[in-house]
Amino acid sequence: MTEASMVKDSVATTDELVVLKSINKHFGALHVLQDIDLTIARGEVVVVIGPSGSGKSTLCRTINRLETIDSGEILIDGRPLPQEGKELARLRADVGMVFQSFNLFAHKTVLENVMLGQIKVRRTDKQKAEEKARALLDRVGVGAQADKYPAQLSGGQQQRVAIARALAMDPKVMLFDEPTSALDPEMINEVLEVMQQLARDGMTMVVVTHEMGFARSAANRVVFMADGRIVEEAAPEQFFSNPRSDRAKDFLSKILHH
Amino acid sequence: MFDFLDHYDLLGAFWTTVQLTVLSAIGSLIWGTVLAAMRVGPVPVMRGFGAAYVNIVRNTPLTVIILFTSLGLNQTLGISLGATNFDIINFRLAILGLTAYTAAFVCEALRAGINTVPVGQAEAARALGLSFPQVLSLVVLPQAFRSVVGPLTNVLIALTKNTTVAAAIGVAEAALLMKKMIENEAQLLLISAVIAFGFVCLTLPTGLILGWVGKKVAVKR
């Protein structure tokens, strides 16, 4: 298996925020994550790409334990990921998550969506929570929609609200699980722009995506996964212009040239 | 034709029916919600208890449950629910029995509602750092309730009519009065019609109002 042997670039990791050590996970007979080692530094933007079914979404979801792992260790800011319970809830509050299907709370207005976590988890008082929510909604460009319900918004607007909802918790790291995959083409850019801005502001981000343009321009590092393994890790320029593994060459040739 | 009604406290009897219905509805809504929370919760013991409760209570005739509250709880175990007056004890026992019975149906209706809430809603709530009780009470149940107003209306209408079983332990509600009137008057059809009309007056508006409420609060996705 020379193909699966990992090609790794030496990326300077000074301050480790998320550390995954030999993670394994099975879905029944399917070995969906195989000995995954990944370290994400504070302020780093890591883009995870790969073919469908390669385990990249699952990897993203293990970081805040929406998916449990069979073996291995996950550390967030030096602390191991706790078992289900209060400890885990506290840690999840520090890890923002943006989903492919937005998952805004359908029975609450946009403003209430962004206020809920602040009030119920952070115990922020209502006034301050609302100010912060409005500021964040303005920042992602949907301030005018604050009093509408999610179903009244376009997909791109909903996803930007979802980003604001996650940011309202002042997360240490943001996880994006295919944030633009459910969007109409013309709405992808408005979401990517918000994410670009976040990256420029120094947010630590793990982004699972098929948007190669975003990977090129915003990522510090590209992680290429296939068949449950990390096959290649490299700086984006290096990865896109000169991929070293055959699997990555094959993948890129299929998506970049047409 | 309706002169004989003057000798009976028809409104009083129906007022008791309304009280039985409203108090049991509130009780079963609360207890049913707790049961549903147990059945979808992460604790195996609670899940087992919830499932066993629903399957036993739902499949036991209400008459048996109501008679048990009187013969079993009260006369054998001496439970009087804080009252000394015989009528009040039976009234409270009837509410207890109706609540215990109806809660099983509320639980199942609500559980069906929980299944209509996309799993992503709970995931997003957990990802924000909300605890399991918060996820349930702030995100999942509010949406579940909105989607089962219709089925819960059915349960409420059935409950309204089920209160007549309380006559079996002597609670002075509409059905008991009907029995008395039938014994004393030679007006069987008329008496039945009057009582039936009384129940229609209670249940028809309930159905119409809650139908409107159901449409009003439905969650748009």
PDB file of N, CA and C in Angstrom, chain A residues 67-109:
ATOM      1  N   GLU A  67     -20.107  12.621  16.257  1.00  0.00           N
ATOM      2  CA  GLU A  67     -19.858  11.207  15.977  1.00  0.00           C
ATOM      3  C   GLU A  67     -18.874  10.717  17.044  1.00  0.00           C
ATOM      4  N   THR A  68     -19.161   9.571  17.628  1.00  0.00           N
ATOM      5  CA  THR A  68     -18.219   9.012  18.594  1.00  0.00           C
ATOM      6  C   THR A  68     -17.130   8.257  17.828  1.00  0.00           C
ATOM      7  N   ILE A  69     -15.997   8.053  18.483  1.00  0.00           N
ATOM      8  CA  ILE A  69     -14.921   7.304  17.843  1.00  0.00           C
ATOM      9  C   ILE A  69     -14.744   5.963  18.547  1.00  0.00           C
ATOM     10  N   ASP A  70     -14.168   4.998  17.822  1.00  0.00           N
ATOM     11  CA  ASP A  70     -13.954   3.668  18.410  1.00  0.00           C
ATOM     12  C   ASP A  70     -12.648   3.621  19.186  1.00  0.00           C
ATOM     13  N   SER A  71     -11.614   4.277  18.665  1.00  0.00           N
ATOM     14  CA  SER A  71     -10.351   4.326  19.387  1.00  0.00           C
ATOM     15  C   SER A  71      -9.601   5.582  18.986  1.00  0.00           C
ATOM     16  N   GLY A  72      -8.603   5.942  19.786  1.00  0.00           N
ATOM     17  CA  GLY A  72      -7.841   7.145  19.510  1.00  0.00           C
ATOM     18  C   GLY A  72      -8.125   8.209  20.542  1.00  0.00           C
ATOM     19  N   GLU A  73      -7.538   9.380  20.338  1.00  0.00           N
ATOM     20  CA  GLU A  73      -7.682  10.438  21.313  1.00  0.00           C
ATOM     21  C   GLU A  73      -7.875  11.782  20.615  1.00  0.00           C
ATOM     22  N   ILE A  74      -8.771  12.588  21.158  1.00  0.00           N
ATOM     23  CA  ILE A  74      -8.987  13.921  20.608  1.00  0.00           C
ATOM     24  C   ILE A  74      -8.753  14.937  21.722  1.00  0.00           C
ATOM     25  N   LEU A  75      -7.876  15.902  21.458  1.00  0.00           N
ATOM     26  CA  LEU A  75      -7.616  16.956  22.430  1.00  0.00           C
ATOM     27  C   LEU A  75      -8.042  18.284  21.831  1.00  0.00           C
ATOM     28  N   ILE A  76      -8.759  19.070  22.625  1.00  0.00           N
ATOM     29  CA  ILE A  76      -9.097  20.414  22.183  1.00  0.00           C
ATOM     30  C   ILE A  76      -8.510  21.392  23.184  1.00  0.00           C
ATOM     31  N   ASP A  77      -7.639  22.232  22.705  1.00  0.00           N
ATOM     32  CA  ASP A  77      -6.928  23.187  23.554  1.00  0.00           C
ATOM     33  C   ASP A  77      -6.265  22.462  24.738  1.00  0.00           C
ATOM     34  N   GLY A  78      -5.682  21.305  24.445  1.00  0.00           N
ATOM     35  CA  GLY A  78      -4.935  20.572  25.454  1.00  0.00           C
ATOM     36  C   GLY A  78      -5.761  19.649  26.323  1.00  0.00           C
ATOM     37  N   ARG A  79      -7.114  19.765  26.228  1.00  0.00           N
ATOM     38  CA  ARG A  79      -7.958  18.925  27.091  1.00  0.00           C
ATOM     39  C   ARG A  79      -8.622  17.819  26.284  1.00  0.00           C
ATOM     40  N   PRO A  80      -8.609  16.601  26.812  1.00  0.00           N
ATOM     41  CA  PRO A  80      -9.241  15.508  26.073  1.00  0.00           C
ATOM     42  C   PRO A  80     -10.747  15.698  25.991  1.00  0.00           C
ATOM     43  N   LEU A  81     -11.318  15.263  24.884  1.00  0.00           N
ATOM     44  CA  LEU A  81     -12.755  15.367  24.661  1.00  0.00           C
ATOM     45  C   LEU A  81     -13.477  14.489  25.676  1.00  0.00           C
ATOM     46  N   PRO A  82     -14.341  15.076  26.516  1.00  0.00           N
ATOM     47  CA  PRO A  82     -14.984  14.272  27.570  1.00  0.00           C
ATOM     48  C   PRO A  82     -16.106  13.401  27.028  1.00  0.00           C
ATOM     49  N   GLN A  83     -16.604  12.504  27.888  1.00  0.00           N
ATOM     50  CA  GLN A  83     -17.774  11.695  27.555  1.00  0.00           C
ATOM     51  C   GLN A  83     -19.007  12.587  27.555  1.00  0.00           C
ATOM     52  N   GLU A  84     -20.094  12.023  27.034  1.00  0.00           N
ATOM     53  CA  GLU A  84     -21.371  12.742  26.992  1.00  0.00           C
ATOM     54  C   GLU A  84     -21.718  13.288  28.382  1.00  0.00           C
ATOM     55  N   GLY A  85     -22.180  14.505  28.448  1.00  0.00           N
ATOM     56  CA  GLY A  85     -22.542  15.080  29.745  1.00  0.00           C
ATOM     57  C   GLY A  85     -22.252  16.578  29.772  1.00  0.00           C
ATOM     58  N   LYS A  86     -22.261  17.147  30.975  1.00  0.00           N
ATOM     59  CA  LYS A  86     -22.076  18.594  31.130  1.00  0.00           C
ATOM     60  C   LYS A  86     -20.734  19.073  30.583  1.00  0.00           C
ATOM     61  N   GLU A  87     -19.680  18.288  30.880  1.00  0.00           N
ATOM     62  CA  GLU A  87     -18.340  18.644  30.416  1.00  0.00           C
ATOM     63  C   GLU A  87     -18.297  18.782  28.896  1.00  0.00           C
ATOM     64  N   LEU A  88     -18.910  17.797  28.247  1.00  0.00           N
ATOM     65  CA  LEU A  88     -18.915  17.797  26.790  1.00  0.00           C
ATOM     66  C   LEU A  88     -19.686  19.003  26.256  1.00  0.00           C
ATOM     67  N   ALA A  89     -20.820  19.296  26.895  1.00  0.00           N
ATOM     68  CA  ALA A  89     -21.618  20.440  26.463  1.00  0.00           C
ATOM     69  C   ALA A  89     -20.797  21.726  26.556  1.00  0.00           C
ATOM     70  N   ARG A  90     -20.035  21.843  27.656  1.00  0.00           N
ATOM     71  CA  ARG A  90     -19.222  23.037  27.843  1.00  0.00           C
ATOM     72  C   ARG A  90     -18.174  23.155  26.734  1.00  0.00           C
ATOM     73  N   LEU A  91     -17.602  22.011  26.390  1.00  0.00           N
ATOM     74  CA  LEU A  91     -16.579  22.035  25.356  1.00  0.00           C
ATOM     75  C   LEU A  91     -17.187  22.348  23.981  1.00  0.00           C
ATOM     76  N   ARG A  92     -18.376  21.787  23.731  1.00  0.00           N
ATOM     77  CA  ARG A  92     -19.019  22.045  22.442  1.00  0.00           C
ATOM     78  C   ARG A  92     -19.309  23.523  22.244  1.00  0.00           C
ATOM     79  N   ALA A  93     -19.566  24.202  23.348  1.00  0.00           N
ATOM     80  CA  ALA A  93     -19.836  25.636  23.252  1.00  0.00           C
ATOM     81  C   ALA A  93     -18.625  26.379  22.697  1.00  0.00           C
ATOM     82  N   ASP A  94     -17.440  25.817  22.883  1.00  0.00           N
ATOM     83  CA  ASP A  94     -16.217  26.455  22.391  1.00  0.00           C
ATOM     84  C   ASP A  94     -15.872  26.044  20.963  1.00  0.00           C
ATOM     85  N   VAL A  95     -16.647  25.103  20.430  1.00  0.00           N
ATOM     86  CA  VAL A  95     -16.387  24.622  19.073  1.00  0.00           C
ATOM     87  C   VAL A  95     -17.609  24.947  18.218  1.00  0.00           C
ATOM     88  N   GLY A  96     -17.461  25.926  17.338  1.00  0.00           N
ATOM     89  CA  GLY A  96     -18.590  26.309  16.493  1.00  0.00           C
ATOM     90  C   GLY A  96     -18.757  25.329  15.361  1.00  0.00           C
ATOM     91  N   MET A  97     -20.015  25.084  14.974  1.00  0.00           N
ATOM     92  CA  MET A  97     -20.219  24.137  13.877  1.00  0.00           C
ATOM     93  C   MET A  97     -21.231  24.685  12.887  1.00  0.00           C
ATOM     94  N   VAL A  98     -20.887  24.552  11.602  1.00  0.00           N
ATOM     95  CA  VAL A  98     -21.787  24.969  10.530  1.00  0.00           C
ATOM     96  C   VAL A  98     -22.063  23.741   9.669  1.00  0.00           C
ATOM     97  N   PHE A  99     -23.367  23.473   9.451  1.00  0.00           N
ATOM     98  CA  PHE A  99     -23.764  22.232   8.789  1.00  0.00           C
ATOM     99  C   PHE A  99     -24.094  22.465   7.326  1.00  0.00           C
ATOM    100  N   GLN A 100     -24.056  21.375   6.583  1.00  0.00           N
ATOM    101  CA  GLN A 100     -24.436  21.440   5.172  1.00  0.00           C
ATOM    102  C   GLN A 100     -25.882  21.916   5.014  1.00  0.00           C
ATOM    103  N   SER A 101     -26.759  21.403   5.893  1.00  0.00           N
ATOM    104  CA  SER A 101     -28.187  21.730   5.748  1.00  0.00           C
ATOM    105  C   SER A 101     -28.622  22.855   6.697  1.00  0.00           C
ATOM    106  N   PHE A 102     -27.711  23.716   7.070  1.00  0.00           N
ATOM    107  CA  PHE A 102     -27.935  24.924   7.890  1.00  0.00           C
ATOM    108  C   PHE A 102     -28.404  24.619   9.304  1.00  0.00           C
ATOM    109  N   ASN A 103     -29.530  23.842   9.380  1.00  0.00           N
ATOM    110  CA  ASN A 103     -30.069  23.451  10.685  1.00  0.00           C
ATOM    111  C   ASN A 103     -30.380  24.634  11.601  1.00  0.00           C
ATOM    112  N   LEU A 104     -30.894  25.709  11.012  1.00  0.00           N
ATOM    113  CA  LEU A 104     -31.382  26.795  11.883  1.00  0.00           C
ATOM    114  C   LEU A 104     -32.641  26.309  12.576  1.00  0.00           C
ATOM    115  N   PHE A 105     -32.858  26.765  13.822  1.00  0.00           N
ATOM    116  CA  PHE A 105     -34.040  26.334  14.570  1.00  0.00           C
ATOM    117  C   PHE A 105     -35.285  26.913  13.903  1.00  0.00           C
ATOM    118  N   ALA A 106     -36.114  26.014  13.350  1.00  0.00           N
ATOM    119  CA  ALA A 106     -37.182  26.429  12.459  1.00  0.00           C
ATOM    120  C   ALA A 106     -38.290  27.212  13.164  1.00  0.00           C
ATOM    121  N   HIS A 107     -38.416  27.033  14.498  1.00  0.00           N
ATOM    122  CA  HIS A 107     -39.519  27.677  15.212  1.00  0.00           C
ATOM    123  C   HIS A 107     -39.084  28.985  15.846  1.00  0.00           C
ATOM    124  N   LYS A 108     -37.850  29.405  15.582  1.00  0.00           N
ATOM    125  CA  LYS A 108     -37.360  30.653  16.169  1.00  0.00           C
ATOM    126  C   LYS A 108     -36.948  31.615  15.060  1.00  0.00           C
ATOM    127  N   THR A 109     -37.050  32.913  15.357  1.00  0.00           N
ATOM    128  CA  THR A 109     -36.626  33.892  14.362  1.00  0.00           C
ATOM    129  C   THR A 109     -35.109  33.853  14.236  1.00  0.00           C
TER     130      THR A 109
END
